Every structure is written in structure tokens, then in C-alpha cells.
XYZ file of N, CA, C and O in Angstrom:
852
model
N -33.753 2.259 22.587
C -32.492 1.823 22.007
C -32.359 2.389 20.595
O -33.300 2.347 19.807
N -31.150 2.891 20.280
C -30.923 3.491 18.966
C -30.845 2.403 17.900
O -30.186 1.383 18.085
N -31.527 2.642 16.765
C -31.520 1.671 15.672
C -30.881 2.298 14.436
O -31.038 3.486 14.175
N -30.167 1.457 13.695
C -29.512 1.909 12.475
C -30.024 1.097 11.296
O -30.253 -0.110 11.405
N -30.205 1.770 10.155
C -30.671 1.091 8.945
C -29.593 0.173 8.408
O -29.860 -0.944 7.954
N -28.334 0.639 8.427
C -27.222 -0.147 7.912
C -26.532 -0.904 9.037
O -26.260 -0.338 10.099
N -26.236 -2.186 8.863
C -25.542 -2.954 9.912
C -24.070 -2.587 9.992
O -23.495 -2.046 9.055
N -23.470 -2.876 11.124
C -22.028 -2.699 11.269
C -21.295 -3.930 10.757
O -21.809 -5.045 10.816
N -20.075 -3.711 10.256
C -19.275 -4.806 9.740
C -18.434 -5.424 10.841
O -18.341 -4.896 11.951
N -17.785 -6.522 10.496
C -16.912 -7.202 11.451
C -15.699 -6.338 11.751
O -15.106 -5.738 10.867
N -15.314 -6.282 12.993
C -14.186 -5.457 13.408
C -12.886 -6.081 12.921
O -12.630 -7.257 13.133
N -12.026 -5.272 12.223
C -10.764 -5.780 11.691
C -9.545 -5.043 12.230
O -8.431 -5.368 11.908
N -9.724 -4.023 13.027
C -8.600 -3.262 13.556
C -8.988 -2.651 14.892
O -10.043 -2.943 15.447
N -8.111 -1.784 15.403
C -8.371 -1.145 16.689
C -9.342 0.028 16.585
O -9.697 0.635 17.591
N -9.721 0.384 15.353
C -10.649 1.486 15.171
C -12.077 1.005 15.403
O -12.342 -0.181 15.531
N -13.020 1.945 15.449
C -14.418 1.579 15.640
C -14.936 0.812 14.426
O -14.421 0.959 13.318
N -15.949 0.000 14.629
C -16.495 -0.821 13.558
C -17.381 0.029 12.643
O -18.343 0.634 13.099
N -17.080 0.092 11.345
C -17.845 0.967 10.444
C -19.179 0.362 10.022
O -19.386 -0.852 10.107
N -20.081 1.234 9.582
C -21.339 0.775 9.014
C -21.115 0.277 7.598
O -20.281 0.806 6.855
N -21.890 -0.722 7.211
C -21.754 -1.359 5.906
C -21.890 -0.362 4.759
O -21.144 -0.404 3.792
N -22.822 0.571 4.856
C -23.080 1.501 3.765
C -21.926 2.489 3.571
O -21.689 2.979 2.461
N -21.174 2.770 4.641
C -20.113 3.762 4.551
C -18.850 3.240 3.870
O -18.109 4.002 3.259
N -18.597 1.943 4.001
C -17.361 1.377 3.454
C -17.293 1.488 1.927
O -16.313 1.999 1.383
N -18.312 1.019 1.160
C -18.232 1.183 -0.299
C -18.247 2.649 -0.719
O -17.686 2.992 -1.764
N -18.864 3.516 0.089
C -18.854 4.944 -0.229
C -17.433 5.488 -0.170
O -16.982 6.209 -1.079
N -16.709 5.143 0.882
C -15.321 5.590 1.004
C -14.457 4.956 -0.089
O -13.610 5.621 -0.694
N -14.675 3.671 -0.368
C -13.927 3.003 -1.434
C -14.129 3.707 -2.764
O -13.179 3.902 -3.532
N -15.353 4.094 -3.052
C -15.661 4.742 -4.324
C -14.935 6.074 -4.457
O -14.342 6.371 -5.500
N -14.963 6.881 -3.405
C -14.303 8.188 -3.469
C -12.785 8.053 -3.519
O -12.107 8.836 -4.196
N -12.239 7.069 -2.832
C -10.804 6.829 -2.918
C -10.400 6.371 -4.314
O -9.330 6.728 -4.809
N -11.270 5.588 -4.956
C -10.976 5.083 -6.302
C -10.915 6.198 -7.341
O -10.228 6.076 -8.353
N -11.646 7.284 -7.093
C -11.628 8.410 -8.035
C -10.797 9.564 -7.472
O -10.965 10.721 -7.860
N -9.886 9.199 -6.554
C -8.948 10.170 -5.963
C -9.650 11.273 -5.193
O -9.193 12.420 -5.166
N -10.765 10.950 -4.579
C -11.487 11.911 -3.749
C -11.199 11.675 -2.281
O -10.881 10.564 -1.862
N -11.304 12.735 -1.492
C -11.088 12.626 -0.063
C -12.342 12.971 0.711
O -13.452 12.970 0.155
N -12.170 13.299 1.982
C -13.319 13.597 2.824
C -14.073 14.831 2.336
O -15.306 14.880 2.396
N -13.341 15.817 1.812
C -13.994 17.030 1.302
C -14.928 16.703 0.150
O -16.010 17.298 0.019
N -14.541 15.744 -0.684
C -15.393 15.330 -1.808
C -16.658 14.649 -1.314
O -17.741 14.840 -1.871
N -16.523 13.841 -0.263
C -17.694 13.182 0.327
C -18.661 14.223 0.886
O -19.879 14.135 0.681
N -18.136 15.213 1.578
C -18.969 16.273 2.143
C -19.744 17.008 1.060
O -20.938 17.266 1.183
N -19.038 17.355 -0.024
C -19.678 18.108 -1.106
C -20.761 17.270 -1.779
O -21.853 17.768 -2.084
N -20.470 15.983 -2.002
C -21.430 15.079 -2.630
C -22.702 14.986 -1.787
O -23.821 15.099 -2.293
N -22.525 14.760 -0.474
C -23.679 14.626 0.422
C -24.454 15.938 0.550
O -25.681 15.938 0.679
N -23.737 17.049 0.485
C -24.384 18.348 0.606
C -25.358 18.581 -0.540
O -26.491 19.021 -0.343
N -24.941 18.258 -1.773
C -25.802 18.467 -2.928
C -27.000 17.519 -2.931
O -28.050 17.843 -3.487
N -26.846 16.354 -2.312
C -27.951 15.403 -2.231
C -28.755 15.556 -0.939
O -29.667 14.783 -0.683
N -28.381 16.546 -0.138
C -29.071 16.805 1.132
C -29.051 15.568 2.030
O -30.062 15.171 2.613
N -27.864 14.953 2.107
C -27.684 13.748 2.914
C -26.760 14.050 4.090
O -25.881 14.909 3.984
N -26.919 13.351 5.198
C -25.949 13.500 6.292
C -24.606 12.907 5.862
O -24.572 11.923 5.118
N -23.522 13.531 6.287
C -22.218 13.010 5.883
C -21.373 12.646 7.097
O -21.588 13.149 8.200
N -20.417 11.752 6.875
C -19.568 11.268 7.961
C -18.496 12.299 8.300
O -18.128 13.134 7.467
N -17.987 12.228 9.493
C -16.926 13.131 9.926
C -15.593 12.699 9.306
O -15.456 11.577 8.812
N -14.613 13.589 9.344
C -13.288 13.244 8.825
C -12.677 12.114 9.647
O -11.941 11.272 9.113
N -12.979 12.074 10.955
C -12.477 10.998 11.811
C -13.030 9.657 11.354
O -12.286 8.672 11.235
N -14.325 9.603 11.066
C -14.939 8.366 10.577
C -14.370 7.972 9.225
O -14.088 6.793 8.968
N -14.209 8.964 8.335
C -13.648 8.705 7.006
C -12.265 8.071 7.128
O -11.964 7.071 6.455
N -11.415 8.617 7.988
C -10.058 8.084 8.144
C -10.066 6.715 8.803
O -9.233 5.857 8.479
N -10.989 6.486 9.735
C -11.079 5.164 10.361
C -11.501 4.102 9.353
O -11.005 2.974 9.384
N -12.399 4.478 8.436
C -12.826 3.528 7.408
C -11.690 3.256 6.431
O -11.522 2.130 5.948
N -10.888 4.282 6.139
C -9.707 4.064 5.300
C -8.778 3.034 5.932
O -8.254 2.154 5.236
N -8.598 3.126 7.248
C -7.763 2.147 7.951
C -8.390 0.754 7.892
O -7.689 -0.258 7.737
N -9.700 0.692 8.021
C -10.430 -0.573 7.948
C -10.237 -1.217 6.569
O -9.945 -2.412 6.452
N -10.387 -0.407 5.510
C -10.221 -0.896 4.142
C -8.782 -1.343 3.908
O -8.527 -2.398 3.310
N -7.832 -0.543 4.383
C -6.420 -0.883 4.203
C -6.081 -2.196 4.892
O -5.317 -3.012 4.363
N -6.666 -2.422 6.075
C -6.428 -3.672 6.796
C -6.939 -4.869 5.997
O -6.266 -5.906 5.904
N -8.121 -4.710 5.389
C -8.692 -5.793 4.584
C -7.854 -6.046 3.338
O -7.599 -7.199 2.953
N -7.404 -4.962 2.691
C -6.569 -5.097 1.494
C -5.232 -5.762 1.825
O -4.730 -6.600 1.070
N -4.653 -5.369 2.955
C -3.361 -5.931 3.354
C -3.470 -7.429 3.617
O -2.592 -8.211 3.231
N -4.546 -7.818 4.281
C -4.762 -9.240 4.561
C -4.937 -10.027 3.262
O -4.347 -11.101 3.081
N -5.735 -9.487 2.338
C -5.953 -10.159 1.056
C -4.659 -10.233 0.254
O -4.349 -11.259 -0.377
N -3.881 -9.153 0.273
C -2.612 -9.121 -0.449
C -1.642 -10.162 0.079
O -0.985 -10.869 -0.700
N -1.550 -10.286 1.408
C -0.638 -11.260 1.987
C -1.074 -12.683 1.676
O -0.233 -13.563 1.441
N -2.380 -12.926 1.648
C -2.896 -14.250 1.291
C -2.506 -14.618 -0.137
O -2.066 -15.749 -0.404
N -2.636 -13.668 -1.052
C -2.267 -13.900 -2.450
C -0.769 -14.136 -2.580
O -0.327 -15.047 -3.291
N 0.040 -13.312 -1.886
C 1.496 -13.476 -1.960
C 1.939 -14.827 -1.408
O 2.858 -15.466 -1.946
N 1.311 -15.290 -0.338
C 1.648 -16.614 0.202
C 1.366 -17.708 -0.821
O 2.159 -18.648 -0.979
N 0.240 -17.592 -1.518
C -0.096 -18.562 -2.569
C 0.937 -18.501 -3.691
O 1.396 -19.541 -4.198
N 1.309 -17.283 -4.086
C 2.291 -17.102 -5.164
C 3.637 -17.704 -4.777
O 4.269 -18.420 -5.577
N 4.093 -17.440 -3.562
C 5.386 -17.970 -3.123
C 5.388 -19.495 -3.136
O 6.371 -20.128 -3.576
N 4.313 -20.097 -2.680
C 4.216 -21.563 -2.697
C 4.212 -22.092 -4.129
O 4.837 -23.120 -4.425
N 3.521 -21.408 -5.024
C 3.445 -21.839 -6.421
C 4.809 -21.759 -7.097
O 5.189 -22.653 -7.873
N 5.559 -20.701 -6.819
C 6.892 -20.552 -7.406
C 7.835 -21.624 -6.854
O 8.618 -22.230 -7.598
N 7.758 -21.866 -5.549
C 8.588 -22.921 -4.951
C 8.288 -24.263 -5.596
O 9.203 -25.037 -5.919
N 7.013 -24.575 -5.799
C 6.631 -25.846 -6.420
C 7.120 -25.932 -7.859
O 7.525 -27.010 -8.326
N 7.082 -24.808 -8.582
C 7.551 -24.796 -9.963
C 9.037 -25.118 -10.044
O 9.480 -25.861 -10.938
N 9.821 -24.590 -9.100
C 11.262 -24.869 -9.104
C 11.562 -26.268 -8.595
O 12.562 -26.876 -8.980
N 10.713 -26.796 -7.720
C 10.901 -28.172 -7.284
C 10.717 -29.137 -8.450
O 11.422 -30.143 -8.559
N 9.758 -28.839 -9.316
C 9.528 -29.688 -10.493
C 10.730 -29.669 -11.428
O 11.024 -30.644 -12.109
N 11.421 -28.535 -11.462
C 12.626 -28.425 -12.285
C 13.863 -28.915 -11.553
O 14.956 -28.991 -12.132
N 13.694 -29.232 -10.259
C 14.792 -29.670 -9.401
C 15.903 -28.633 -9.369
O 17.090 -28.952 -9.433
N 15.520 -27.360 -9.298
C 16.494 -26.276 -9.214
C 16.430 -25.655 -7.821
O 15.673 -24.734 -7.560
N 17.228 -26.173 -6.925
C 17.265 -25.692 -5.543
C 15.910 -25.801 -4.851
O 15.656 -25.111 -3.864
N 15.030 -26.642 -5.394
C 13.677 -26.717 -4.856
C 13.608 -27.312 -3.464
O 12.665 -27.053 -2.728
N 14.618 -28.099 -3.090
C 14.601 -28.720 -1.775
C 15.244 -27.835 -0.707
O 15.176 -28.133 0.474
N 15.882 -26.735 -1.128
C 16.524 -25.833 -0.173
C 15.515 -24.899 0.472
O 14.440 -24.644 -0.069
N 15.888 -24.384 1.638
C 15.027 -23.422 2.322
C 14.910 -22.150 1.502
O 13.836 -21.561 1.387
N 16.026 -21.699 0.921
C 16.062 -20.513 0.072
C 16.254 -20.952 -1.377
O 17.198 -21.677 -1.696
N 15.369 -20.532 -2.252
C 15.422 -20.929 -3.658
C 16.012 -19.805 -4.505
O 15.554 -18.664 -4.438
N 17.043 -20.148 -5.296
C 17.635 -19.178 -6.218
C 16.744 -19.058 -7.449
O 16.451 -20.066 -8.108
N 16.332 -17.837 -7.783
C 15.446 -17.638 -8.923
C 15.887 -16.433 -9.752
O 16.608 -15.559 -9.277
N 15.454 -16.410 -10.995
C 15.677 -15.279 -11.891
C 14.436 -14.397 -11.864
O 13.311 -14.900 -11.861
N 14.642 -13.103 -11.822
C 13.522 -12.177 -11.721
C 13.687 -11.010 -12.683
O 14.776 -10.742 -13.203
N 12.582 -10.345 -12.890
C 12.570 -9.073 -13.610
C 12.089 -8.006 -12.638
O 11.212 -8.265 -11.808
N 12.680 -6.829 -12.733
C 12.280 -5.741 -11.845
C 12.034 -4.469 -12.645
O 12.772 -4.165 -13.588
N 11.001 -3.739 -12.242
C 10.760 -2.431 -12.842
C 9.938 -1.588 -11.880
O 9.282 -2.105 -10.969
N 9.988 -0.295 -12.092
C 9.231 0.625 -11.261
C 8.322 1.495 -12.103
O 8.535 1.658 -13.315
N 7.294 2.021 -11.484
C 6.394 2.941 -12.165
C 5.904 3.965 -11.156
O 6.118 3.815 -9.951
N 5.229 5.016 -11.649
C 4.785 6.092 -10.797
C 3.299 6.347 -10.998
O 2.736 6.007 -12.035
N 2.681 6.982 -10.011
C 1.255 7.266 -10.080
C 0.948 8.249 -11.200
O -0.060 8.126 -11.891
N 1.819 9.233 -11.386
C 1.644 10.212 -12.465
C 2.903 10.263 -13.314
O 3.995 9.897 -12.866
N 2.757 10.748 -14.538
C 3.891 10.821 -15.444
C 4.816 11.965 -15.056
O 4.442 12.894 -14.357
N 6.047 11.892 -15.565
C 7.022 12.914 -15.236
C 7.866 12.500 -14.048
O 7.844 11.353 -13.617
N 8.616 13.440 -13.530
C 9.537 13.137 -12.438
C 9.155 13.846 -11.146
O 10.002 14.115 -10.302
N 7.876 14.151 -10.986
C 7.423 14.839 -9.777
C 6.339 14.062 -9.041
O 5.715 14.600 -8.137
N 6.122 12.810 -9.407
C 5.080 12.015 -8.773
C 5.382 11.814 -7.294
O 6.526 11.607 -6.892
N 4.348 11.871 -6.482
C 4.500 11.693 -5.035
C 4.507 10.221 -4.637
O 4.889 9.884 -3.521
N 4.032 9.351 -5.542
C 3.906 7.928 -5.223
C 4.482 7.080 -6.348
O 4.233 7.342 -7.530
N 5.263 6.098 -5.995
C 5.829 5.164 -6.968
C 5.776 3.751 -6.421
O 5.542 3.539 -5.229
N 6.003 2.769 -7.285
C 5.977 1.366 -6.867
C 7.012 0.564 -7.650
O 7.235 0.809 -8.834
N 7.668 -0.343 -6.978
C 8.604 -1.261 -7.621
C 8.098 -2.683 -7.484
O 7.562 -3.052 -6.425
N 8.229 -3.479 -8.542
C 7.716 -4.860 -8.538
C 8.784 -5.832 -9.012
O 9.519 -5.541 -9.969
N 8.856 -6.981 -8.358
C 9.725 -8.077 -8.775
C 8.858 -9.195 -9.327
O 7.919 -9.645 -8.667
N 9.164 -9.630 -10.568
C 8.393 -10.670 -11.241
C 9.297 -11.864 -11.511
O 10.401 -11.701 -12.051
N 8.857 -13.058 -11.147
C 9.615 -14.267 -11.435
C 9.525 -14.585 -12.922
O 8.434 -14.653 -13.486
N 10.665 -14.791 -13.563
C 10.675 -15.006 -15.017
C 10.158 -16.385 -15.414
O 9.735 -16.568 -16.556
N 10.178 -17.349 -14.509
C 9.705 -18.693 -14.846
C 8.185 -18.769 -14.849
O 7.572 -19.299 -15.778
N 7.551 -18.216 -13.818
C 6.099 -18.344 -13.675
C 5.333 -17.098 -14.115
O 4.135 -17.174 -14.391
N 6.006 -15.944 -14.128
C 5.321 -14.698 -14.461
C 4.587 -14.089 -13.278
O 3.880 -13.086 -13.429
N 4.769 -14.671 -12.093
C 4.102 -14.152 -10.897
C 4.893 -12.977 -10.305
O 6.121 -12.963 -10.312
N 4.146 -12.009 -9.748
C 4.763 -10.940 -8.964
C 5.141 -11.523 -7.607
O 4.275 -11.957 -6.840
N 6.428 -11.535 -7.297
C 6.928 -12.120 -6.057
C 6.794 -11.147 -4.891
O 6.440 -11.506 -3.776
N 7.109 -9.882 -5.164
C 7.080 -8.884 -4.111
C 6.930 -7.506 -4.739
O 7.209 -7.312 -5.928
N 6.506 -6.553 -3.943
C 6.375 -5.174 -4.414
C 6.569 -4.224 -3.246
O 6.444 -4.611 -2.084
N 6.913 -2.993 -3.551
C 7.085 -1.978 -2.522
C 6.548 -0.645 -3.030
O 6.937 -0.186 -4.103
N 5.642 -0.053 -2.259
C 5.093 1.258 -2.597
C 5.913 2.326 -1.887
O 6.142 2.250 -0.681
N 6.373 3.316 -2.640
C 7.131 4.425 -2.089
C 6.266 5.686 -2.147
O 5.625 5.949 -3.163
N 6.251 6.438 -1.063
C 5.375 7.613 -1.004
C 6.063 8.798 -0.346
O 6.742 8.656 0.678
N 5.875 9.952 -0.961
C 6.327 11.213 -0.365
C 5.135 12.026 0.138
O 5.283 13.199 0.485
N 3.977 11.378 0.175
C 2.743 12.103 0.485
C 1.919 11.333 1.504
O 1.786 10.108 1.419
N 1.384 12.045 2.483
C 0.486 11.451 3.469
C -0.704 12.385 3.641
O -0.537 13.507 4.152
N -1.896 11.988 3.219
C -3.064 12.874 3.318
C -3.403 13.267 4.747
O -3.882 14.373 4.997
N -3.147 12.380 5.701
C -3.440 12.699 7.094
C -2.542 13.828 7.588
O -2.986 14.742 8.291
N -1.265 13.770 7.216
C -0.329 14.826 7.613
C -0.708 16.159 6.974
O -0.673 17.207 7.632
N -1.067 16.120 5.686
C -1.441 17.343 4.984
C -2.677 17.969 5.615
O -2.750 19.183 5.835
N -3.668 17.135 5.929
C -4.898 17.623 6.540
C -4.626 18.246 7.907
O -5.150 19.317 8.241
N -3.765 17.599 8.702
C -3.439 18.116 10.034
C -2.683 19.432 9.944
O -2.920 20.352 10.734
N -1.785 19.535 8.973
C -1.030 20.780 8.801
C -1.950 21.924 8.411
O -1.801 23.058 8.886
N -2.895 21.628 7.527
C -3.822 22.669 7.082
C -4.760 23.123 8.195
O -5.093 24.307 8.308
N -5.191 22.182 9.034
C -6.148 22.506 10.087
C -5.496 23.085 11.344
O -6.046 23.974 11.982
N -4.303 22.572 11.688
C -3.675 22.950 12.951
C -2.487 23.880 12.799
O -2.141 24.611 13.737
N -1.847 23.825 11.613
C -0.621 24.595 11.430
C 0.580 23.742 11.760
O 0.627 23.110 12.822
N 1.582 23.719 10.853
C 2.714 22.802 10.998
C 3.572 23.111 12.223
O 4.226 22.215 12.771
N 3.599 24.354 12.675
C 4.485 24.737 13.782
C 3.787 24.762 15.135
O 4.380 25.173 16.127
N 2.533 24.317 15.198
C 1.786 24.389 16.453
C 2.034 23.162 17.330
O 2.424 22.087 16.846
N 1.794 23.340 18.622
C 1.932 22.218 19.568
C 0.889 21.154 19.293
O 1.148 19.949 19.461
N -0.304 21.598 18.850
C -1.372 20.642 18.536
C -0.959 19.705 17.412
O -1.238 18.499 17.455
N -0.271 20.266 16.408
C 0.180 19.416 15.296
C 1.239 18.414 15.765
O 1.230 17.252 15.365
N 2.136 18.847 16.639
C 3.172 17.951 17.153
C 2.562 16.786 17.923
O 3.013 15.643 17.805
N 1.522 17.079 18.696
C 0.830 16.013 19.430
C 0.138 15.067 18.456
O 0.198 13.837 18.601
N -0.517 15.652 17.445
C -1.208 14.845 16.431
C -0.235 13.953 15.680
O -0.485 12.766 15.475
N 0.914 14.514 15.301
C 1.898 13.735 14.536
C 2.524 12.634 15.384
O 2.809 11.540 14.882
N 2.723 12.904 16.666
C 3.310 11.889 17.554
C 2.458 10.628 17.603
O 2.967 9.506 17.659
N 1.128 10.817 17.578
C 0.235 9.668 17.592
C 0.053 9.033 16.222
O -0.433 7.904 16.120
N 0.467 9.754 15.182
C 0.239 9.283 13.812
C 1.494 8.745 13.129
O 1.396 7.985 12.164
N 2.678 9.098 13.622
C 3.910 8.842 12.866
C 4.150 7.362 12.566
O 4.746 7.027 11.540
N 3.685 6.461 13.435
C 3.889 5.029 13.183
C 3.073 4.522 12.004
O 3.398 3.484 11.425
N 1.998 5.236 11.654
C 1.173 4.840 10.510
C 1.277 5.837 9.355
O 0.503 5.762 8.410
N 2.226 6.771 9.454
C 2.401 7.776 8.397
C 2.781 7.096 7.088
O 3.588 6.160 7.067
N 2.194 7.553 6.005
C 2.412 6.924 4.706
C 3.702 7.366 4.025
O 4.093 6.789 3.012
N 4.355 8.389 4.535
C 5.603 8.862 3.929
C 6.743 7.914 4.298
O 7.065 7.738 5.466
N 7.335 7.274 3.302
C 8.467 6.378 3.532
C 9.630 6.682 2.586
O 10.563 5.889 2.459
N 9.554 7.821 1.895
C 10.628 8.202 0.979
C 10.823 9.708 1.028
O 9.868 10.478 0.907
N 12.072 10.111 1.204
C 12.441 11.522 1.152
C 13.524 11.668 0.093
O 14.565 11.016 0.166
N 13.274 12.479 -0.905
C 14.217 12.631 -2.004
C 13.486 12.802 -3.314
O 12.289 13.104 -3.341
N 14.181 12.584 -4.410
C 13.585 12.773 -5.721
C 12.661 11.609 -6.070
O 12.845 10.487 -5.588
N 11.697 11.886 -6.925
C 10.789 10.832 -7.373
C 11.535 9.799 -8.213
O 11.211 8.612 -8.185
N 12.543 10.256 -8.947
C 13.317 9.337 -9.781
C 14.066 8.293 -8.979
O 14.363 7.208 -9.489
N 14.380 8.603 -7.718
C 15.118 7.658 -6.875
C 14.220 6.605 -6.244
O 14.710 5.666 -5.614
N 12.907 6.740 -6.419
C 11.980 5.794 -5.799
C 12.213 4.360 -6.292
O 12.149 3.405 -5.512
N 12.459 4.215 -7.602
C 12.648 2.883 -8.176
C 13.818 2.161 -7.519
O 13.718 0.989 -7.143
N 14.936 2.876 -7.363
C 16.125 2.273 -6.772
C 15.919 1.962 -5.292
O 16.323 0.898 -4.807
N 15.274 2.864 -4.570
C 15.020 2.636 -3.152
C 14.060 1.463 -2.939
O 14.221 0.679 -2.008
N 13.052 1.363 -3.811
C 12.112 0.240 -3.716
C 12.836 -1.080 -3.939
O 12.605 -2.063 -3.232
N 13.740 -1.100 -4.937
C 14.507 -2.319 -5.223
C 15.371 -2.714 -4.032
O 15.457 -3.895 -3.671
N 16.000 -1.732 -3.396
C 16.864 -2.024 -2.249
C 16.063 -2.660 -1.118
O 16.510 -3.617 -0.477
N 14.863 -2.152 -0.862
C 14.021 -2.704 0.204
C 13.547 -4.120 -0.144
O 13.506 -5.007 0.711
N 13.171 -4.321 -1.418
C 12.678 -5.633 -1.839
C 13.793 -6.672 -1.769
O 13.588 -7.791 -1.290
N 14.991 -6.313 -2.263
C 16.106 -7.262 -2.237
C 16.508 -7.606 -0.811
O 16.889 -8.732 -0.519
N 16.422 -6.637 0.110
C 16.848 -6.869 1.492
C 15.961 -7.877 2.211
O 16.385 -8.490 3.192
N 14.720 -8.058 1.740
C 13.809 -8.990 2.406
C 13.494 -10.213 1.547
O 12.555 -10.953 1.847
N 14.275 -10.430 0.478
C 13.979 -11.539 -0.441
C 14.063 -12.898 0.246
O 13.215 -13.769 0.023
N 15.076 -13.083 1.103
C 15.234 -14.391 1.756
C 14.125 -14.649 2.767
O 13.796 -15.802 3.043
N 13.546 -13.579 3.313
C 12.406 -13.748 4.220
C 11.201 -14.300 3.464
O 10.326 -14.938 4.057
N 11.164 -14.062 2.152
C 10.095 -14.609 1.301
C 10.422 -16.018 0.817
O 9.582 -16.671 0.185
N 11.654 -16.476 1.081
C 12.058 -17.820 0.669
C 12.819 -17.865 -0.642
O 13.010 -18.946 -1.214
N 13.302 -16.693 -1.106
C 13.978 -16.638 -2.409
C 15.278 -15.847 -2.327
O 15.462 -15.003 -1.445
N 16.157 -16.144 -3.297
C 17.371 -15.357 -3.509
C 17.388 -14.959 -4.978
O 17.396 -15.809 -5.855
N 17.343 -13.662 -5.239
C 17.270 -13.185 -6.616
C 18.682 -13.150 -7.202
O 19.453 -12.211 -6.980
N 19.028 -14.196 -7.931
C 20.412 -14.353 -8.408
C 20.615 -13.824 -9.821
O 21.737 -13.520 -10.212
N 19.547 -13.736 -10.607
C 19.655 -13.201 -11.973
C 18.561 -12.163 -12.173
O 17.416 -12.357 -11.751
N 18.936 -11.074 -12.844
C 18.015 -9.956 -13.018
C 17.845 -9.612 -14.497
O 18.817 -9.417 -15.219
N 16.593 -9.567 -14.922
C 16.242 -9.115 -16.268
C 15.539 -7.779 -16.130
O 14.549 -7.662 -15.424
N 16.073 -6.739 -16.793
C 15.491 -5.418 -16.635
C 15.530 -4.676 -17.960
O 16.226 -5.075 -18.902
N 14.767 -3.583 -18.049
C 14.768 -2.811 -19.282
C 15.958 -1.862 -19.319
O 16.723 -1.737 -18.367
N 16.120 -1.167 -20.436
C 17.323 -0.381 -20.668
C 17.506 0.816 -19.764
O 18.645 1.258 -19.553
N 16.413 1.358 -19.203
C 16.563 2.561 -18.386
C 16.523 2.263 -16.888
O 16.417 3.176 -16.075
N 16.614 0.987 -16.514
C 16.542 0.619 -15.100
C 17.817 1.074 -14.365
O 18.911 1.025 -14.913
N 17.634 1.522 -13.122
C 18.752 1.951 -12.283
C 19.102 0.896 -11.242
O 20.003 1.105 -10.430
N 18.408 -0.230 -11.287
C 18.577 -1.257 -10.248
C 19.996 -1.795 -10.208
O 20.523 -2.115 -9.143
N 20.672 -1.874 -11.368
C 21.985 -2.503 -11.425
C 23.077 -1.694 -10.726
O 24.168 -2.188 -10.482
N 22.787 -0.435 -10.361
C 23.811 0.373 -9.713
C 23.665 0.355 -8.188
O 24.314 1.095 -7.482
N 22.765 -0.522 -7.684
C 22.596 -0.635 -6.234
C 23.891 -1.106 -5.588
O 24.605 -1.940 -6.140
N 24.172 -0.574 -4.429
C 25.375 -0.985 -3.697
C 24.977 -1.724 -2.421
O 23.979 -1.426 -1.832
């Protein structure tokens, strides 16, 4: 029977269960903006066996699943705390949907107007809690890797993309400057699903949120 030094972790998705030692390794390289190629180079210099790109991507999905679960748990706590704060003030606290004042702003991964990734956040002005957020991306590392390996116009790439498109990270097409406005539109459209109605908005001088239609 085959034995492994590192134990496997609890299964959290439809992907294979990763080894314990591989998860923090992938987390570390992702934290310093490294990908599978960086892992390969690191292991090569240390004369260590390295994981395949398939394993690397499966662990990324495993980590993302854990982060998503933790994020939703925190947001549920925040929503309950904000509802309780408004109940104490007796401001629509007994209603299913609570009217609240919020602040909104967006930021980008890199400076300038060419960033591939941006994020918009809504903050409740009474409690200071982040109520909701939306990440906008014009970049998907899986798509880029597949294009480089298979070629964008090949049948193999089309098959690969067909199986990947539901989890593709690209959710914005257009200028980076428009990410803030698009993020706000998505956040406002689902506000009542979170139990809130954003009736008053506090924003900085360069915000584009007020021109939403």
C-alpha cells in the first residue's frame, strides 16, 4: 500500500483532496503573485519534486472554496449586527428590508487605469462594517495558460474553455475605469437579497456611482 508523509485534507469541492503540505505552499506563492511556473522553478532549485499544473489549479479551487465559505460566514454575522444596530435605533428594524445609509468606493489591484482587477465595497455608515463587495476582473490565469499551451484558435482550446467557462474569473469587459461603476450596479441590484435598501450614499469627490442609471 502506498504511504504518504503528508496527510490529505478534508474534501471541500468536487476536485481531488489535496495533501496538507501542498495547500500552504500554493497559498504562499499566490500571496506573492506567483503561479505554477514559480512553484516549478522554486522546487527545481531545491531539487524537490513539484506538483503538476492540474494539481496546482485544483488546490487553488480548494483554497477559494474555503475562503468563500469563511467570507460568507463573516458577511452573515455583519448583516445580523447591522440589523440589530438599526433595531436599537428603531429605524425600520422590524421590517424585512432595512433602509440604511452607506458609503461606496472602488479600488484597483495596480495603480493607473490599466489594472486587470478592481473591487467595489459598500460600507454601512452607522456601524462601519463592510456590507457587501464585488471583485471585477478582466483576467483569468486559467484562460491565459490554456491559450499559451493550446493556442486560442484551436479545437482543443474550445473544448477546454467549454468546461471552464462557468468558473472563468473574467466578469468585466471594458475599461478598467468602468469597473467601479459596474461593481456598484451589481452590488445595488442584490442589496435587498442581503436584507438592506441603500437609501443614502456618502461618497468621495471622484466617485462615478451617482451617474448609475
